[in-house]
PDB file of C-alpha atoms in Angstrom:
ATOM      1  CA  UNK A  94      21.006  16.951  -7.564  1.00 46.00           C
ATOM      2  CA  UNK A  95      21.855  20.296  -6.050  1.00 46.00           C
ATOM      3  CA  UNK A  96      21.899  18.686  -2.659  1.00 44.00           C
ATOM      4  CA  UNK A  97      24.206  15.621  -3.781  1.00 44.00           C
ATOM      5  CA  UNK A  98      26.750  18.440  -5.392  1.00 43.00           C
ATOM      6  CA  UNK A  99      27.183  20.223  -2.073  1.00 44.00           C
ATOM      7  CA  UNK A 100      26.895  17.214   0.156  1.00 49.00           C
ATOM      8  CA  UNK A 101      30.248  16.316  -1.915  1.00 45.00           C
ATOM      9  CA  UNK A 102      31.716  19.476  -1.616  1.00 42.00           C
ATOM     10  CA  UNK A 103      31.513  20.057   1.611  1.00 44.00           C
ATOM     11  CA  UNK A 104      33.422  16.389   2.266  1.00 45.00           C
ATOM     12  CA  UNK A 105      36.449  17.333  -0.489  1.00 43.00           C
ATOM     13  CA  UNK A 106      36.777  20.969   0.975  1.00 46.00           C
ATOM     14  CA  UNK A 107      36.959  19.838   4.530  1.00 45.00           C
ATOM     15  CA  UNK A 108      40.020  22.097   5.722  1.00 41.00           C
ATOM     16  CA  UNK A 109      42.879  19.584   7.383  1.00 40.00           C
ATOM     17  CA  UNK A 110      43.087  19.159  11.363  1.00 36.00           C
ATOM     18  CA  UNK A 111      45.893  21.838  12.618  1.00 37.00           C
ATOM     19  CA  UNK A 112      49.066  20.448  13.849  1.00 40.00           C
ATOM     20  CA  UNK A 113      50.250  22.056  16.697  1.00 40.00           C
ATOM     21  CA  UNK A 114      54.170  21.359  17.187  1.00 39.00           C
ATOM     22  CA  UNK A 115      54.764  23.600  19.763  1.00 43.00           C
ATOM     23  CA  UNK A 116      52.766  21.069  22.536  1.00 41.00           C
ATOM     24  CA  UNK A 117      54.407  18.684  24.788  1.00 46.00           C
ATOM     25  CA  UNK A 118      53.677  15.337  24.011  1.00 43.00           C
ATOM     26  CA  UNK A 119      51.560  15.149  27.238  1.00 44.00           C
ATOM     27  CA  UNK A 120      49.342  17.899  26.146  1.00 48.00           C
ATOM     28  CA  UNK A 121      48.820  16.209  22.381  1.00 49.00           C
ATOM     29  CA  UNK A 122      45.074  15.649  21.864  1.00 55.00           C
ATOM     30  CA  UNK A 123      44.873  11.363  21.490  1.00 63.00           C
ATOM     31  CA  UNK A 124      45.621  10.406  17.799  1.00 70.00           C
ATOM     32  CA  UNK A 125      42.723  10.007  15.559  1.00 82.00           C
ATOM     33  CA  UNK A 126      41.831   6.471  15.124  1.00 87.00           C
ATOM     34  CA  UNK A 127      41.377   5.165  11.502  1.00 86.00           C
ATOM     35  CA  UNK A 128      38.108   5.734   9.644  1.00 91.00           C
ATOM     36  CA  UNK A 129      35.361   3.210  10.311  1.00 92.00           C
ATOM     37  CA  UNK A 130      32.181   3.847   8.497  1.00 95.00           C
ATOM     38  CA  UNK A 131      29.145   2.002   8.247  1.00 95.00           C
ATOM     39  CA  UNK A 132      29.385   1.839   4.373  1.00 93.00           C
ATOM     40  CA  UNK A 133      29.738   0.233   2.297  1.00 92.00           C
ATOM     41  CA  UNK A 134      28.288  -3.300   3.094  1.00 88.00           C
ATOM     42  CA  UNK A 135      25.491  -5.599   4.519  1.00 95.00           C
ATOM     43  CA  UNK A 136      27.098  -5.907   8.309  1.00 96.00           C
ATOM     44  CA  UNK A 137      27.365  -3.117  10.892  1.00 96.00           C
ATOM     45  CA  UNK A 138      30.675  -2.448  11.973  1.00 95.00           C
ATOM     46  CA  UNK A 139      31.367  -2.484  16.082  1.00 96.00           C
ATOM     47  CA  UNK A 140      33.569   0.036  15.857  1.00 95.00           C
ATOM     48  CA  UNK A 141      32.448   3.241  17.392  1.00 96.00           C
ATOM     49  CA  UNK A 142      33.609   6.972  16.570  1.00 96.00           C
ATOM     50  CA  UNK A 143      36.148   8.740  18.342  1.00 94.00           C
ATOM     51  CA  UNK A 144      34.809  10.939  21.351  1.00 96.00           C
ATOM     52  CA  UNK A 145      33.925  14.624  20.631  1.00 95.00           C
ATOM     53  CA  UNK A 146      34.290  14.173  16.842  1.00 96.00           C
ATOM     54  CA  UNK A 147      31.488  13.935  14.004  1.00 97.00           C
ATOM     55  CA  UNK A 148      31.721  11.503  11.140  1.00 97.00           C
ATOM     56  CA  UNK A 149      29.685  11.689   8.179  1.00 97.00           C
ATOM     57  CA  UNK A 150      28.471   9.394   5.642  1.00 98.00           C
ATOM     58  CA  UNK A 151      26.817  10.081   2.707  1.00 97.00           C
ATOM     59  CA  UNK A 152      25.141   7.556   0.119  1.00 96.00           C
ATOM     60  CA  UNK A 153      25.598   9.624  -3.239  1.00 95.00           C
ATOM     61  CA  UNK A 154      22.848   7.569  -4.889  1.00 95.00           C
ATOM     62  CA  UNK A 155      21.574   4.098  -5.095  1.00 96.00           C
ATOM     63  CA  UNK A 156      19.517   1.878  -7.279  1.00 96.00           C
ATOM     64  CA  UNK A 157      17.397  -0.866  -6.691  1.00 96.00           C
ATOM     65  CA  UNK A 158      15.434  -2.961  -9.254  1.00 96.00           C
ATOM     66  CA  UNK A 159      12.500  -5.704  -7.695  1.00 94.00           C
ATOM     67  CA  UNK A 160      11.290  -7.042 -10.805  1.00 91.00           C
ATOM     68  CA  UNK A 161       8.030  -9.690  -9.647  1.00 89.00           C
ATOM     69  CA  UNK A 162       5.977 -11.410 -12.190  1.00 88.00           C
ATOM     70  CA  UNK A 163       2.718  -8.789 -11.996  1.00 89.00           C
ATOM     71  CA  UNK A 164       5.194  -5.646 -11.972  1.00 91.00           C
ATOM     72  CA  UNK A 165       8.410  -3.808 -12.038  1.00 94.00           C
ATOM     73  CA  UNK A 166      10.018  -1.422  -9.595  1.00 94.00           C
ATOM     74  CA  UNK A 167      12.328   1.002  -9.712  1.00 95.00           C
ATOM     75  CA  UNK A 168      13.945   2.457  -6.850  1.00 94.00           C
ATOM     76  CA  UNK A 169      16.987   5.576  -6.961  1.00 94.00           C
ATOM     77  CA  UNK A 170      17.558   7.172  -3.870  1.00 92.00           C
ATOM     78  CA  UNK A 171      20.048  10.174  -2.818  1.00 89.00           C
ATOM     79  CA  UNK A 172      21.576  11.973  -0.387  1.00 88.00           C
ATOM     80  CA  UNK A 173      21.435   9.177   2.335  1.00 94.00           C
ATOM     81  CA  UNK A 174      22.637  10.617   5.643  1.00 96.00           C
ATOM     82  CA  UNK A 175      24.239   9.333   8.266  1.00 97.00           C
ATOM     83  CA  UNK A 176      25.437  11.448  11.212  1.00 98.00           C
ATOM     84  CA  UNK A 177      27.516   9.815  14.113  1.00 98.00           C
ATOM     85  CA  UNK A 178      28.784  11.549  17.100  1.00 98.00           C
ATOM     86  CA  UNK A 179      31.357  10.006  19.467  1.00 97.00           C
ATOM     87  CA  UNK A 180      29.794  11.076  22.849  1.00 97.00           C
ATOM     88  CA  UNK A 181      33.054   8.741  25.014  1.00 96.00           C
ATOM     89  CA  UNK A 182      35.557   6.602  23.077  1.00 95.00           C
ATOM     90  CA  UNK A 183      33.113   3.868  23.422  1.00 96.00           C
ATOM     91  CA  UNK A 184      29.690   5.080  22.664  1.00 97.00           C
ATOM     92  CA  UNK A 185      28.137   6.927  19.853  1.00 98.00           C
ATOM     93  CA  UNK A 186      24.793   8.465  19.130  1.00 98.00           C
ATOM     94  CA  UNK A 187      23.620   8.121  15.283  1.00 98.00           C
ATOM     95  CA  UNK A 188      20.670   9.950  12.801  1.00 98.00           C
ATOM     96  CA  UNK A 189      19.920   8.669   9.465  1.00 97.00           C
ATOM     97  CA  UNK A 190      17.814  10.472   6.594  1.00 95.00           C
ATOM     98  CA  UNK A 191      17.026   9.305   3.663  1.00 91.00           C
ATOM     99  CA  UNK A 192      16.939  13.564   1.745  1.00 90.00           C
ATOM    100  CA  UNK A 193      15.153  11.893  -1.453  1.00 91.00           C
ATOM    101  CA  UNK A 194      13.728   9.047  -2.647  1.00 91.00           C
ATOM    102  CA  UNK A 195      12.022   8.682  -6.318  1.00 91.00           C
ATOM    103  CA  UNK A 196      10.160   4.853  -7.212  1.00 90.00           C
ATOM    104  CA  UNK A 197       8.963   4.050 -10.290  1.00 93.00           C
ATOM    105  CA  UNK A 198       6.204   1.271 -10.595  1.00 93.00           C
ATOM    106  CA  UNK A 199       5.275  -0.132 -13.783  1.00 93.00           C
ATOM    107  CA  UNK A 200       2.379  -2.940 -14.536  1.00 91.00           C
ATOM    108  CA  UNK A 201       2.971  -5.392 -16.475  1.00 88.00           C
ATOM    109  CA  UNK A 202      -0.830  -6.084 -17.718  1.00 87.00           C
ATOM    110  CA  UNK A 203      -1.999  -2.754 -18.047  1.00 87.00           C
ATOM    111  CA  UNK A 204       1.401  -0.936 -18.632  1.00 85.00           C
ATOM    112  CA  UNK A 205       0.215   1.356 -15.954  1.00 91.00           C
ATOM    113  CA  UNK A 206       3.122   3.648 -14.628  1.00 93.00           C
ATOM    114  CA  UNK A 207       3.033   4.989 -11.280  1.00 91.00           C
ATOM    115  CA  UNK A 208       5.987   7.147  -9.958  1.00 91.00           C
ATOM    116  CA  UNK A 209       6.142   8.352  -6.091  1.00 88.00           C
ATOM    117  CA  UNK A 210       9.086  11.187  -4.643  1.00 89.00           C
ATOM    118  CA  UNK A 211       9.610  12.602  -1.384  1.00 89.00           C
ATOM    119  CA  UNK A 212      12.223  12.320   1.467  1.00 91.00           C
ATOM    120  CA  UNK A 213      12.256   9.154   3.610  1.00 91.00           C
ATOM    121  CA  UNK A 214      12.180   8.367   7.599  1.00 94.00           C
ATOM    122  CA  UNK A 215      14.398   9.003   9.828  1.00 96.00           C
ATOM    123  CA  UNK A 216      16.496   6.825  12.615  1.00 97.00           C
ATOM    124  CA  UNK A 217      18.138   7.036  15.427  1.00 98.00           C
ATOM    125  CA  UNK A 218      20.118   5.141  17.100  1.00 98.00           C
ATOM    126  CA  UNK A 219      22.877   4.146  19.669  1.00 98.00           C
ATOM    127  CA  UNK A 220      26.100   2.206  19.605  1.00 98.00           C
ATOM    128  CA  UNK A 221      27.788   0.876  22.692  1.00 98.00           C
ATOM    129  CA  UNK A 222      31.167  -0.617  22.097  1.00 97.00           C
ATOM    130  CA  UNK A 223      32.227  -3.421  24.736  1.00 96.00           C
ATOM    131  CA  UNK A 224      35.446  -4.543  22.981  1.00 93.00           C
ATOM    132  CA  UNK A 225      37.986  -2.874  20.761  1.00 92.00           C
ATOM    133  CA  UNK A 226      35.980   0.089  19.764  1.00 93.00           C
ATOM    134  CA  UNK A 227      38.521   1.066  17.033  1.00 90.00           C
ATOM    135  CA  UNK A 228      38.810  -2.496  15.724  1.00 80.00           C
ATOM    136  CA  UNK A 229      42.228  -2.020  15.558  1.00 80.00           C
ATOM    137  CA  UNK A 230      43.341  -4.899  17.483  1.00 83.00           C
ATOM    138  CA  UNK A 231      43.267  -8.549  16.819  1.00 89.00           C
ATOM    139  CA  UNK A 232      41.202 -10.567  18.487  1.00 93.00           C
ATOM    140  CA  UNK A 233      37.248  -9.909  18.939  1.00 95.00           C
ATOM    141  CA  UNK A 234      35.118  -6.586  19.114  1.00 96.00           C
ATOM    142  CA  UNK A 235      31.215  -6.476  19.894  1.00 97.00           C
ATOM    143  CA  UNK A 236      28.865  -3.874  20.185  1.00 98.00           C
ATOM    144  CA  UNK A 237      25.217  -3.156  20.853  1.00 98.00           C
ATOM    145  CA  UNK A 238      23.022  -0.806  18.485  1.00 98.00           C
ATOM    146  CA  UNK A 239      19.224  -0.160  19.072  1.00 98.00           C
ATOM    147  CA  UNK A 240      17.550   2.240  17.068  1.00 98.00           C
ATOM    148  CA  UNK A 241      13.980   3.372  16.281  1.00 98.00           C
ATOM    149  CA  UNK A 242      12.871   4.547  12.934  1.00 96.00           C
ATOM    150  CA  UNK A 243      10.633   7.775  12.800  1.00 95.00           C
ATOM    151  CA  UNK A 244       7.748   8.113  10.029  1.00 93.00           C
ATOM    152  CA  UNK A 245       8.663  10.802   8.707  1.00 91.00           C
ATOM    153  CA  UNK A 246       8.790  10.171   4.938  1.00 85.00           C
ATOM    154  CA  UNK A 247       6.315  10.196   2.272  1.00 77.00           C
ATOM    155  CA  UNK A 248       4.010   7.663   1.232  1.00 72.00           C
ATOM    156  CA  UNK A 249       6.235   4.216  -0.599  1.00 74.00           C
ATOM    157  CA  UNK A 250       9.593   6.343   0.319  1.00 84.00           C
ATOM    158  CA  UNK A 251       9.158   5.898   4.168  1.00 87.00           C
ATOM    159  CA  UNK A 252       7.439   3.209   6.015  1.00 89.00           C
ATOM    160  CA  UNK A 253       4.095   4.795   7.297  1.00 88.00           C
ATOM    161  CA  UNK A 254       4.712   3.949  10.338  1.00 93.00           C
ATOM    162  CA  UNK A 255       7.310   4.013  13.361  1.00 95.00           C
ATOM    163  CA  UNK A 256       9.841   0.682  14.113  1.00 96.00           C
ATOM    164  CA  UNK A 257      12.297  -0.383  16.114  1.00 97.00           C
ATOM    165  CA  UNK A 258      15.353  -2.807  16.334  1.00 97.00           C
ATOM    166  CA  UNK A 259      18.393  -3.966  17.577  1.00 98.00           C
ATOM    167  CA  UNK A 260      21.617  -5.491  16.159  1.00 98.00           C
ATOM    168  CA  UNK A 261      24.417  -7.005  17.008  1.00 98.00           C
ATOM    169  CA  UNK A 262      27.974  -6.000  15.078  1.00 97.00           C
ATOM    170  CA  UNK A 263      30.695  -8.344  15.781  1.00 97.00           C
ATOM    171  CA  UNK A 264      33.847  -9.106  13.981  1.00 96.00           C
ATOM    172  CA  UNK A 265      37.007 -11.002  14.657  1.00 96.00           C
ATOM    173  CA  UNK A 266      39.936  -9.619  13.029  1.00 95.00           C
ATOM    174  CA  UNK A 267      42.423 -12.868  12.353  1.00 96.00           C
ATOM    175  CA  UNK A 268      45.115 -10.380  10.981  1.00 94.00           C
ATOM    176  CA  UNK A 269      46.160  -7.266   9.478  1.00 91.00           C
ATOM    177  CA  UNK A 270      44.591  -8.636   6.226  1.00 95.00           C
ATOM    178  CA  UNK A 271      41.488 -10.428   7.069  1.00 96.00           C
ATOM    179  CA  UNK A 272      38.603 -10.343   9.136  1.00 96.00           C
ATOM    180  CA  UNK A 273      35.221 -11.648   9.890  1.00 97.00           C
ATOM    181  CA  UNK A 274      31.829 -10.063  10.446  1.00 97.00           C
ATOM    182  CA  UNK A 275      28.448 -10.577  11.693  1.00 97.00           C
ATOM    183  CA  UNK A 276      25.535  -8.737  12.690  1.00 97.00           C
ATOM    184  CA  UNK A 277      22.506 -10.585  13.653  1.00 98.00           C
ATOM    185  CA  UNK A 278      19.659  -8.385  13.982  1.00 98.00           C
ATOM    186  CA  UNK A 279      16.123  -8.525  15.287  1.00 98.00           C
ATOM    187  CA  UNK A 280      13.351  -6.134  14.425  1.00 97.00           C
ATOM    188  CA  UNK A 281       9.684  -4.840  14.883  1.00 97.00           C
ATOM    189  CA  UNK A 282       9.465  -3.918  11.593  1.00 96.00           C
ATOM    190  CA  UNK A 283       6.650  -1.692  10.010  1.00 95.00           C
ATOM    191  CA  UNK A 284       3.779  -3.862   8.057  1.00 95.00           C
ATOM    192  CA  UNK A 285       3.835  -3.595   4.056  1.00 90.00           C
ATOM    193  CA  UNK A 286       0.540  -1.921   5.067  1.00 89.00           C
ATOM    194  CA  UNK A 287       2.187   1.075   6.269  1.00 89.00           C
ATOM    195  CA  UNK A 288       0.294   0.404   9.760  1.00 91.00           C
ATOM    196  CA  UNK A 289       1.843  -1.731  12.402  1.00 93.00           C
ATOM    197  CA  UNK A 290       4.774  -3.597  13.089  1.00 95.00           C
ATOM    198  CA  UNK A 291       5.435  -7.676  13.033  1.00 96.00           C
ATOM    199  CA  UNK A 292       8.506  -9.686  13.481  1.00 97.00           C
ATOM    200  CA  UNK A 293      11.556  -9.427  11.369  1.00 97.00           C
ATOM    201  CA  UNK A 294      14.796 -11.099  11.919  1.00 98.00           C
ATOM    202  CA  UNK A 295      18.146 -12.592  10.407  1.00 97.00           C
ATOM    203  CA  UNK A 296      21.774 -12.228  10.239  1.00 97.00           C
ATOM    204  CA  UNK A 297      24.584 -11.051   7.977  1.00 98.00           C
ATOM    205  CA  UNK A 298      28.093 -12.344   7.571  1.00 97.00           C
ATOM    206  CA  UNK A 299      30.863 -11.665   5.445  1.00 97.00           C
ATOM    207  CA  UNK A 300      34.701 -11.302   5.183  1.00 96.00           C
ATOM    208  CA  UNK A 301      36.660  -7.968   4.706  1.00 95.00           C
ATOM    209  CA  UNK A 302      40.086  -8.569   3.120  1.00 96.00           C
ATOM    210  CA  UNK A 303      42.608  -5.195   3.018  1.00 95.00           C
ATOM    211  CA  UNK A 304      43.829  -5.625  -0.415  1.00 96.00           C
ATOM    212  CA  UNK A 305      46.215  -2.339   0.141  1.00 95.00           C
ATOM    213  CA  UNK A 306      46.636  -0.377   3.502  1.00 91.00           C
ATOM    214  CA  UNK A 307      44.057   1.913   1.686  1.00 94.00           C
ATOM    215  CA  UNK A 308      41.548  -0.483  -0.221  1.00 96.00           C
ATOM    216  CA  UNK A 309      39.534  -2.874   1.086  1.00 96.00           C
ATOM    217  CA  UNK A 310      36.997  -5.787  -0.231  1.00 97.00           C
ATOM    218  CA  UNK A 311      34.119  -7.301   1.023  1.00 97.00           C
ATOM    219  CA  UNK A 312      32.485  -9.889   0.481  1.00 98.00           C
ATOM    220  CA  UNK A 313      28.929 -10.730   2.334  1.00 98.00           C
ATOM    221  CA  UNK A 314      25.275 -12.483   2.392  1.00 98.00           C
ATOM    222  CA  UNK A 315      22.374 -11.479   4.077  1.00 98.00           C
ATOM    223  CA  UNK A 316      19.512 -13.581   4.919  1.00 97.00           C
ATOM    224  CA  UNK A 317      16.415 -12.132   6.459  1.00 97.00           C
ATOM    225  CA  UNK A 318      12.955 -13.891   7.628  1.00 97.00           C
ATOM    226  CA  UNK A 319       9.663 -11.292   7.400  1.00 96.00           C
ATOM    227  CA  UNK A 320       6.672 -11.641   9.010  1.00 95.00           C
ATOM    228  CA  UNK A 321       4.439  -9.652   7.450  1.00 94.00           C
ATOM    229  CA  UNK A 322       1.096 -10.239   8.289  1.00 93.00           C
ATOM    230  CA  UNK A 323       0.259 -10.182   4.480  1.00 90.00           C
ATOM    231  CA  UNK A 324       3.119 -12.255   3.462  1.00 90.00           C
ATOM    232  CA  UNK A 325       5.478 -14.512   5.247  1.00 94.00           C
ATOM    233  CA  UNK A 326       8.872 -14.360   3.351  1.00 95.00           C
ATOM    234  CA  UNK A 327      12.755 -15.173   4.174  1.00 96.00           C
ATOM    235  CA  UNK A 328      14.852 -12.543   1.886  1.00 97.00           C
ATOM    236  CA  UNK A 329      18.380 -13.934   1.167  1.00 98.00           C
ATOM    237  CA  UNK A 330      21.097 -11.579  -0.928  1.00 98.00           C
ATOM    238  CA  UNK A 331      25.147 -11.430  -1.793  1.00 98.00           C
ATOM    239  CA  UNK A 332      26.817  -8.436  -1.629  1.00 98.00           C
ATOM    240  CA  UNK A 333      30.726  -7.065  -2.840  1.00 98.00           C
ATOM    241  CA  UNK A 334      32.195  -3.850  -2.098  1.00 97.00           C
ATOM    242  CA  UNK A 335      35.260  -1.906  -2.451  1.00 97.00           C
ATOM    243  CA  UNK A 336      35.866   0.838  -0.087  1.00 97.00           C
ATOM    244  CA  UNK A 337      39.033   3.172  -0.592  1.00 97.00           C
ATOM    245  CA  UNK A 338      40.588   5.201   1.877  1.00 95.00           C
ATOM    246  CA  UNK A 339      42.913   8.229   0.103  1.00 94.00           C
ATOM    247  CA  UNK A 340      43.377   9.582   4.063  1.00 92.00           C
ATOM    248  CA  UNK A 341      42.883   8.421   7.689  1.00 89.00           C
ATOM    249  CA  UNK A 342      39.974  10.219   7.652  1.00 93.00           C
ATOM    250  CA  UNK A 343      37.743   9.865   4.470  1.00 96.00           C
ATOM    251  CA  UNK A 344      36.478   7.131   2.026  1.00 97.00           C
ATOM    252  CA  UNK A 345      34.704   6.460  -0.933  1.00 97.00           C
ATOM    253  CA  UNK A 346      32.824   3.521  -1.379  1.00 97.00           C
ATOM    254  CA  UNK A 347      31.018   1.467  -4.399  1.00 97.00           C
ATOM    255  CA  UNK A 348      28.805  -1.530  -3.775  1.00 98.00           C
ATOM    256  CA  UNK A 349      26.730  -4.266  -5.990  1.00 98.00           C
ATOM    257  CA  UNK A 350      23.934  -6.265  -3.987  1.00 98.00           C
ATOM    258  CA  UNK A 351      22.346  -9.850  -5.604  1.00 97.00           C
ATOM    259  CA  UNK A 352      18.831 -10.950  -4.777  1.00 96.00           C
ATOM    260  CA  UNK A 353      19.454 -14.794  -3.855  1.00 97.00           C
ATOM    261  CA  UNK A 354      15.690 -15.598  -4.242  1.00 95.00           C
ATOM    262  CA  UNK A 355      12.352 -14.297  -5.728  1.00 93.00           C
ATOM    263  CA  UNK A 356      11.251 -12.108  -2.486  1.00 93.00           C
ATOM    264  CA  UNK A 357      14.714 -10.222  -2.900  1.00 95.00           C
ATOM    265  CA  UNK A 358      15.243  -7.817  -4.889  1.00 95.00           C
ATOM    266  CA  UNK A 359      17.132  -8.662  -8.085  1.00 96.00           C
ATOM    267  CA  UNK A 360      19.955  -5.874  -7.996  1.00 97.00           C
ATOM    268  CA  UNK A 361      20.879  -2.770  -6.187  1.00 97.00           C
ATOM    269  CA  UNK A 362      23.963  -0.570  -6.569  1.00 97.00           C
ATOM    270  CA  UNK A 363      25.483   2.231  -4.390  1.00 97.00           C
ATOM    271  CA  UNK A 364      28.320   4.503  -3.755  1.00 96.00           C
ATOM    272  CA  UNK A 365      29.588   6.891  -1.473  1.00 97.00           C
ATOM    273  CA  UNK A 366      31.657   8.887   0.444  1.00 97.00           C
ATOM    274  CA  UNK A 367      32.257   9.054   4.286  1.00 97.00           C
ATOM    275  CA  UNK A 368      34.700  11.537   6.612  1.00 97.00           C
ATOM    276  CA  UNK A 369      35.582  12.290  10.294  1.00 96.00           C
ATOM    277  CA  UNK A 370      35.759  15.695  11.752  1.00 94.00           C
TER     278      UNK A 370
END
């Protein structure tokens, strides 16, 4: 909890850029583009972050419930990290960490509870813009992003093993209201085992609508075919966020997630907060 409360603070007490009036217009740093986070939301964004500055994103907390027919889990994670640097105005290197994870498994025959904590992996990644970086424009933007996921978390919080993948993010923006996104993916993803990797791949879509210059709504699905050498399964899900944006440079973000099918989970909830420095 004590990590959550400062991770927060440190985003709401972020002193303001200095504006320097005294400078030429020639000599005026570029202006900051508009905040594009990876949260909230199933697709990736192709947007990359502006060169030389850091953007943060921060999953308060989450909850996901898998409820099968031999047993029910419970899943709450916080502190999810997500560092992005812009290293040129078109490419950005990324680290993810899951800080803590706590998942509660109950058995439905015996009533057995079993409860597991620790921090989770790690990933990094890279994100090459080839079109409209900023996604300011209308028209297309694409970018590539292949990462690798490091084992670095305990037992049921992280994978067990290391993985690897790349995706996609494309969107087409049709206006100033509305555009589309979709980020097909393809994975070697670690085996339910917690040794090995197999063949994971699948695609999400969905359709961002700016309600407000500040507030935005998505709407998404997600569909997702696993190879798992134990268990062959295609996950399918529907997701809807709201992501508000009280400056050009932070957000807060809320999100409800549907399982679609019985290898999905049933429900998962999350919120937020991102900024740019």
């Amino acid at each position: 909890m004590k990590t959550i409360i400062i991770g927060a603070l440190v985003f709401l007490s972020a002193p303001a850029l200095a504006q320097q009036s005294g400078l030429q217009d020639s000599q005026r740093p570029p202006a900051l583009r508009d905040l594009c986070s990876d949260r909230p939301g199933l697709n990736t964004p192709a947007c990359t972050v502006d060169a030389d500055h850091l953007q943060i994103e921060l999953g308060i907390a989450s909850w996901t419930l898998d409820s099968q027919p031999d047993q029910r889990e419970d899943m709450i994670e916080g502190s999810e990290i997500l560092l992005r640097y812009g290293v040129t105005p078109t490419t950005e290197i990324r680290l993810g960490w899951t800080a803590y994870g706590h998942s509660r498994t109950r058995d439905r025959m015996s009533g057995e509870i079993e409860k597991t904590g620790g921090t989770g992996d790690v990933t990094l990644g890279l994100k090459q813009n080839f079109r409209h970086p900023d996604e300011a424009k209308t028209g297309l933007a694409l970018a590539l992003l292949p990462y690798v996921t490091l084992p670095t978390g305990r037992d049921d919080i992280g994978a067990g093993d290391w993985g690897a993948g790349l995706i996609v993010p494309a969107s087409y923006k049709i206006n100033d209201i509305v555009s589309l996104a979709l980020s097909p993916e393809i994975d070697a993803s670690v085996n339910e085992s917690g040794s090995g990797r197999h063949l994971a791949f699948g695609t999400a879509m969905g359709l961002q609508v700016n309600v407000t210059d500040a507030l935005q709504l998505t709407p998404e699905v997600q569909m997702v075919r696993d190879n798992d050498p134990d268990r062959h399964v295609t996950m399918t899900k529907a997701a809807l966020s709201l992501a508000f944006q009280p400056t050009k440079a932070m957000q807060v973000d809320v999100q409800a997630v549907a399982g679609l099918n019985p290898a999905t989970p049933d429900v998962a909830l999350a919120f937020g907060i991102s900024r740019k420095f």
